[in-house]
PDB file of C-alpha atoms in Angstrom:
ATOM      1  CA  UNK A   1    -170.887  68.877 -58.575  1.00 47.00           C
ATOM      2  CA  UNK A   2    -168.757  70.374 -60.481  1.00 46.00           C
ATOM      3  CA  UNK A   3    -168.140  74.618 -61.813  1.00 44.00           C
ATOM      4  CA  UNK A   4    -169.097  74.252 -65.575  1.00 50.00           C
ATOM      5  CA  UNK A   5    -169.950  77.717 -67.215  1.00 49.00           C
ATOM      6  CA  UNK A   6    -173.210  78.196 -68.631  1.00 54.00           C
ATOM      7  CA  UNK A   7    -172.880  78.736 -72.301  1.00 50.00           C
ATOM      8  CA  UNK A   8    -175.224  81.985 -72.750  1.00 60.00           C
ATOM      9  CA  UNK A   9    -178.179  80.213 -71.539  1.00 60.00           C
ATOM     10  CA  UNK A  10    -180.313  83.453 -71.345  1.00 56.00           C
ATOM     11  CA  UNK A  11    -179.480  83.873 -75.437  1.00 60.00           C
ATOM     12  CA  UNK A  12    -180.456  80.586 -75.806  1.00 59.00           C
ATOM     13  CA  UNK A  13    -183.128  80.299 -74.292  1.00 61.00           C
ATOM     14  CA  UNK A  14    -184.823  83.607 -74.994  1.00 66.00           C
ATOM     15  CA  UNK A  15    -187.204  82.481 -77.410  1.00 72.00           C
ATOM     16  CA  UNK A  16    -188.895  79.254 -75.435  1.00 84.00           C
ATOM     17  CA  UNK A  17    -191.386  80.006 -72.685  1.00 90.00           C
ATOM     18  CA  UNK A  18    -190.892  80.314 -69.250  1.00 92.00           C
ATOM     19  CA  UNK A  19    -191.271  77.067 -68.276  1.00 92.00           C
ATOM     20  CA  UNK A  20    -189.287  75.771 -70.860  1.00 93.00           C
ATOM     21  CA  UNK A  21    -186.530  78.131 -69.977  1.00 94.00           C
ATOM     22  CA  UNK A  22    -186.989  77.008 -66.251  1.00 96.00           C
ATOM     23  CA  UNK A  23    -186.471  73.523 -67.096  1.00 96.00           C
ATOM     24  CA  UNK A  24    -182.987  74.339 -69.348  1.00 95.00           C
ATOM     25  CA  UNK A  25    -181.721  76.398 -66.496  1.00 96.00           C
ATOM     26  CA  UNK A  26    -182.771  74.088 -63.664  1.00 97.00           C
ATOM     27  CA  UNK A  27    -181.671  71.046 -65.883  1.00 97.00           C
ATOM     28  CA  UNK A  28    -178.349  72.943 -65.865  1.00 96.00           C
ATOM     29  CA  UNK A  29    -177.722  73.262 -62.689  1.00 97.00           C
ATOM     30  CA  UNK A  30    -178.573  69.906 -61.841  1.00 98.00           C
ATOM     31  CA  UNK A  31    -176.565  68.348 -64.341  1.00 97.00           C
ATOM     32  CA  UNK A  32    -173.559  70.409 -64.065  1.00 96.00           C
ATOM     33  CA  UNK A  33    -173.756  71.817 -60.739  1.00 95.00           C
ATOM     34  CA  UNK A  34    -173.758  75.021 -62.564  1.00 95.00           C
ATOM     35  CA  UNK A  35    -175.667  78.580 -62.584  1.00 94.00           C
ATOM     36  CA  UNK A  36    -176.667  77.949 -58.792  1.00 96.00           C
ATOM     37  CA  UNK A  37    -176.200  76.841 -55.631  1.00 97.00           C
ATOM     38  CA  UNK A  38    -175.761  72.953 -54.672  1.00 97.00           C
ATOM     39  CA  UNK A  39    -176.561  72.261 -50.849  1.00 98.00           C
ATOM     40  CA  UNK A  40    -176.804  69.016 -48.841  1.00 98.00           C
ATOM     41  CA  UNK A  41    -178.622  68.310 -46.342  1.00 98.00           C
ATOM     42  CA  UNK A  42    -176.606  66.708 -42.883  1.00 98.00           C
ATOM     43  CA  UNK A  43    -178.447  63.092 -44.128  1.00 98.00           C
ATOM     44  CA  UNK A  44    -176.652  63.123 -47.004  1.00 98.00           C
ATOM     45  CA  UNK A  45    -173.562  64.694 -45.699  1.00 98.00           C
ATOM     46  CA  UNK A  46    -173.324  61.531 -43.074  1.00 98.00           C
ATOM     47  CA  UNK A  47    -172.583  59.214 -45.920  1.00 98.00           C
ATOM     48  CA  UNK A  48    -169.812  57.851 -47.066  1.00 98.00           C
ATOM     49  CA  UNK A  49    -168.087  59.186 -50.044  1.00 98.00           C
ATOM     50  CA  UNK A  50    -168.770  56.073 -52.160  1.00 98.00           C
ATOM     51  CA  UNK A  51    -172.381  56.608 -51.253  1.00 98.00           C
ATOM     52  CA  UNK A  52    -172.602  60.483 -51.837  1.00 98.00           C
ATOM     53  CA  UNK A  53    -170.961  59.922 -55.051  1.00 98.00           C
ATOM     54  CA  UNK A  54    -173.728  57.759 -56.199  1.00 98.00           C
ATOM     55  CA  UNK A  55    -176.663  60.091 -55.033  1.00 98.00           C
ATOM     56  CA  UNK A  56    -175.207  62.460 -57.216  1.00 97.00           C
ATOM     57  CA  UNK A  57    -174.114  60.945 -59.941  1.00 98.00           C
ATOM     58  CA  UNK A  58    -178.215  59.369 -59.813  1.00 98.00           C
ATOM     59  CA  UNK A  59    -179.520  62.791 -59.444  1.00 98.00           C
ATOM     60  CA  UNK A  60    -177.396  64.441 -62.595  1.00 98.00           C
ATOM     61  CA  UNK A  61    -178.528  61.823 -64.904  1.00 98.00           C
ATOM     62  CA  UNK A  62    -181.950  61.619 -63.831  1.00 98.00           C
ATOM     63  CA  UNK A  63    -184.255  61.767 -66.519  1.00 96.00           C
ATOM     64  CA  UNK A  64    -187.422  59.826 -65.091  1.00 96.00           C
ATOM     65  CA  UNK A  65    -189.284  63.102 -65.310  1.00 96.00           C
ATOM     66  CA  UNK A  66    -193.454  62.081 -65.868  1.00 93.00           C
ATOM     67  CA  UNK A  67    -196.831  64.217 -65.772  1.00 91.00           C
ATOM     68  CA  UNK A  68    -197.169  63.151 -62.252  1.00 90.00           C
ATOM     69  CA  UNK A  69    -193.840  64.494 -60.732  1.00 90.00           C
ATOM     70  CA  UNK A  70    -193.165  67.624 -62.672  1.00 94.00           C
ATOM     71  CA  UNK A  71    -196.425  68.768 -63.547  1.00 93.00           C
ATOM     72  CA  UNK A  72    -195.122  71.921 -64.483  1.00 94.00           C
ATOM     73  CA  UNK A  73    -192.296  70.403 -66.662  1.00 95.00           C
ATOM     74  CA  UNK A  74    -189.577  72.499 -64.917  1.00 96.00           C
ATOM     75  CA  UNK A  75    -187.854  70.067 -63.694  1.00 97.00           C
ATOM     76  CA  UNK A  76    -187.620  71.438 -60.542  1.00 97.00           C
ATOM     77  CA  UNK A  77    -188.432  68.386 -57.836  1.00 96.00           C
ATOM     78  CA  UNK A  78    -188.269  63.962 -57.975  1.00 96.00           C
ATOM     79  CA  UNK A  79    -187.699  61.567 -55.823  1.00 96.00           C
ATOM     80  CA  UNK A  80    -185.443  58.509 -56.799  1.00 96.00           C
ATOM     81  CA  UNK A  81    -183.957  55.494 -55.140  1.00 97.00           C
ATOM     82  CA  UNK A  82    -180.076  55.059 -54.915  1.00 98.00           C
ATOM     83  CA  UNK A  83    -179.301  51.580 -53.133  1.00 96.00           C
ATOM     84  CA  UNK A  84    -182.372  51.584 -51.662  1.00 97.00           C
ATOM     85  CA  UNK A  85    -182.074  55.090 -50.269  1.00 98.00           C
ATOM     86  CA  UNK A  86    -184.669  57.307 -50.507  1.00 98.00           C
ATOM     87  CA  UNK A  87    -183.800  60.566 -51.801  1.00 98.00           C
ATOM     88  CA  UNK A  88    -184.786  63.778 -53.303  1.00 97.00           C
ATOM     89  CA  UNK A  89    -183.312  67.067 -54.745  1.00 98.00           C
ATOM     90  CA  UNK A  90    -185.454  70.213 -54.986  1.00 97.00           C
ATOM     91  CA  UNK A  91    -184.656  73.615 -57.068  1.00 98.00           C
ATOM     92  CA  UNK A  92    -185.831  76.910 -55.099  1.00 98.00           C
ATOM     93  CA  UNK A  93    -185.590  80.375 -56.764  1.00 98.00           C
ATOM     94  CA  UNK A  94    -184.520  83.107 -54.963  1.00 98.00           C
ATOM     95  CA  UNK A  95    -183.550  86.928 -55.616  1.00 97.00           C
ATOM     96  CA  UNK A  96    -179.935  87.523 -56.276  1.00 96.00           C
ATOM     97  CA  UNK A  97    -179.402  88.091 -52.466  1.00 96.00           C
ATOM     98  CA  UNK A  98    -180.989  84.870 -51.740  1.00 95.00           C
ATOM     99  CA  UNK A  99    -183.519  87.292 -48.762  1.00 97.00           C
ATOM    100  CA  UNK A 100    -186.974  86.170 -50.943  1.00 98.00           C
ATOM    101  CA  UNK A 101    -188.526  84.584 -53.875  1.00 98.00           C
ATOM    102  CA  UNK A 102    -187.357  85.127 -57.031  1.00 98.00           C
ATOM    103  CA  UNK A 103    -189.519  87.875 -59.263  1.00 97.00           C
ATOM    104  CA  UNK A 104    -189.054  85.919 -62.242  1.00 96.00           C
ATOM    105  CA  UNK A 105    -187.802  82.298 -62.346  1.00 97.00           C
ATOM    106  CA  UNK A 106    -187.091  82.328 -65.945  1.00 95.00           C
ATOM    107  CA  UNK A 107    -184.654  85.017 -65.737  1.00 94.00           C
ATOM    108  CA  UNK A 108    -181.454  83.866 -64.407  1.00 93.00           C
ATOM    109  CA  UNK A 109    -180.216  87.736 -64.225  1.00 94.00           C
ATOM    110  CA  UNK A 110    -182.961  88.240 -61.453  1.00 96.00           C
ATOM    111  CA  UNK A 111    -182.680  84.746 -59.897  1.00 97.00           C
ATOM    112  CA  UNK A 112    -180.362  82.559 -57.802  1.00 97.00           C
ATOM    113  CA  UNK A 113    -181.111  78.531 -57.999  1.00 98.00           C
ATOM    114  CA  UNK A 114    -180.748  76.778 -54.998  1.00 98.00           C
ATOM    115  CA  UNK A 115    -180.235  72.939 -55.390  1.00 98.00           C
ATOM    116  CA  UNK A 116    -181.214  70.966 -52.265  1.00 98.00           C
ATOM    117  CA  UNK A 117    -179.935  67.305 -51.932  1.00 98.00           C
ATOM    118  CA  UNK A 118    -181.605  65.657 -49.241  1.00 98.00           C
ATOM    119  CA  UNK A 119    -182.669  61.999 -47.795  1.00 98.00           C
ATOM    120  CA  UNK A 120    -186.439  61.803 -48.684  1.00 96.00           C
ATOM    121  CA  UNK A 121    -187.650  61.487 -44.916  1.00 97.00           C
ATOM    122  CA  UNK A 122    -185.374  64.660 -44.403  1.00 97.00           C
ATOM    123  CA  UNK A 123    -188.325  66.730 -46.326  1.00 91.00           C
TER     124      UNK A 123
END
């Protein structure tokens, strides 16, 4: 993923609640690869580049996002197929050292995303 600059997403965002503002910031960094960390897991490292290329490129325009898997609408967890691959990407919030839990998710000057990308049975 790539190193797009957030545009002032904690101006724009200041008004909406938390878990809205999760959501933008999370959808952010999934999307753009941006305003976080992006790890893979060694499952998804072992595949080819064709194949990698197409779990990301699945995961950034993911949008299948229902009552049932985000519950909390922060867009924070799914699971999706990519030729017939099982996969699944998880946002976890951590202080800015990245030692514990984040004090406040919404706020991405107290908070450090971490994107995981990982096969499914790799959970």
């Amino acid at each position: 993923m790539n190193n797009v600059q957030s545009p002032n997403l904690t101006k724009r965002t200041k008004t909406l609640a938390a878990s809205e503002r999760i959501r933008v910031l999370n959808d952010w960094l999934r999307i753009h690869g941006a305003g976080g960390r992006v790890m893979m897991t060694s499952g998804i490292a072992a595949l080819d580049d064709e194949q990698r290329h197409k779990v990301v490129t699945a995961i950034r325009s993911f949008d299948d996002f229902t009552e049932d898997n985000d519950p909390h609408g922060e867009h924070d967890c799914a699971v999706l197929e990519v030729d017939g691959l099982h996969v699944m990407f998880k946002i976890d919030y951590y202080d800015l050292t990245l030692s514990s839990h984040s004090p406040n998710p919404a706020d991405p000057s107290v908070t450090k995303r971490l994107l995981t990308v990982m096969l499914a049975d790799e959970y």
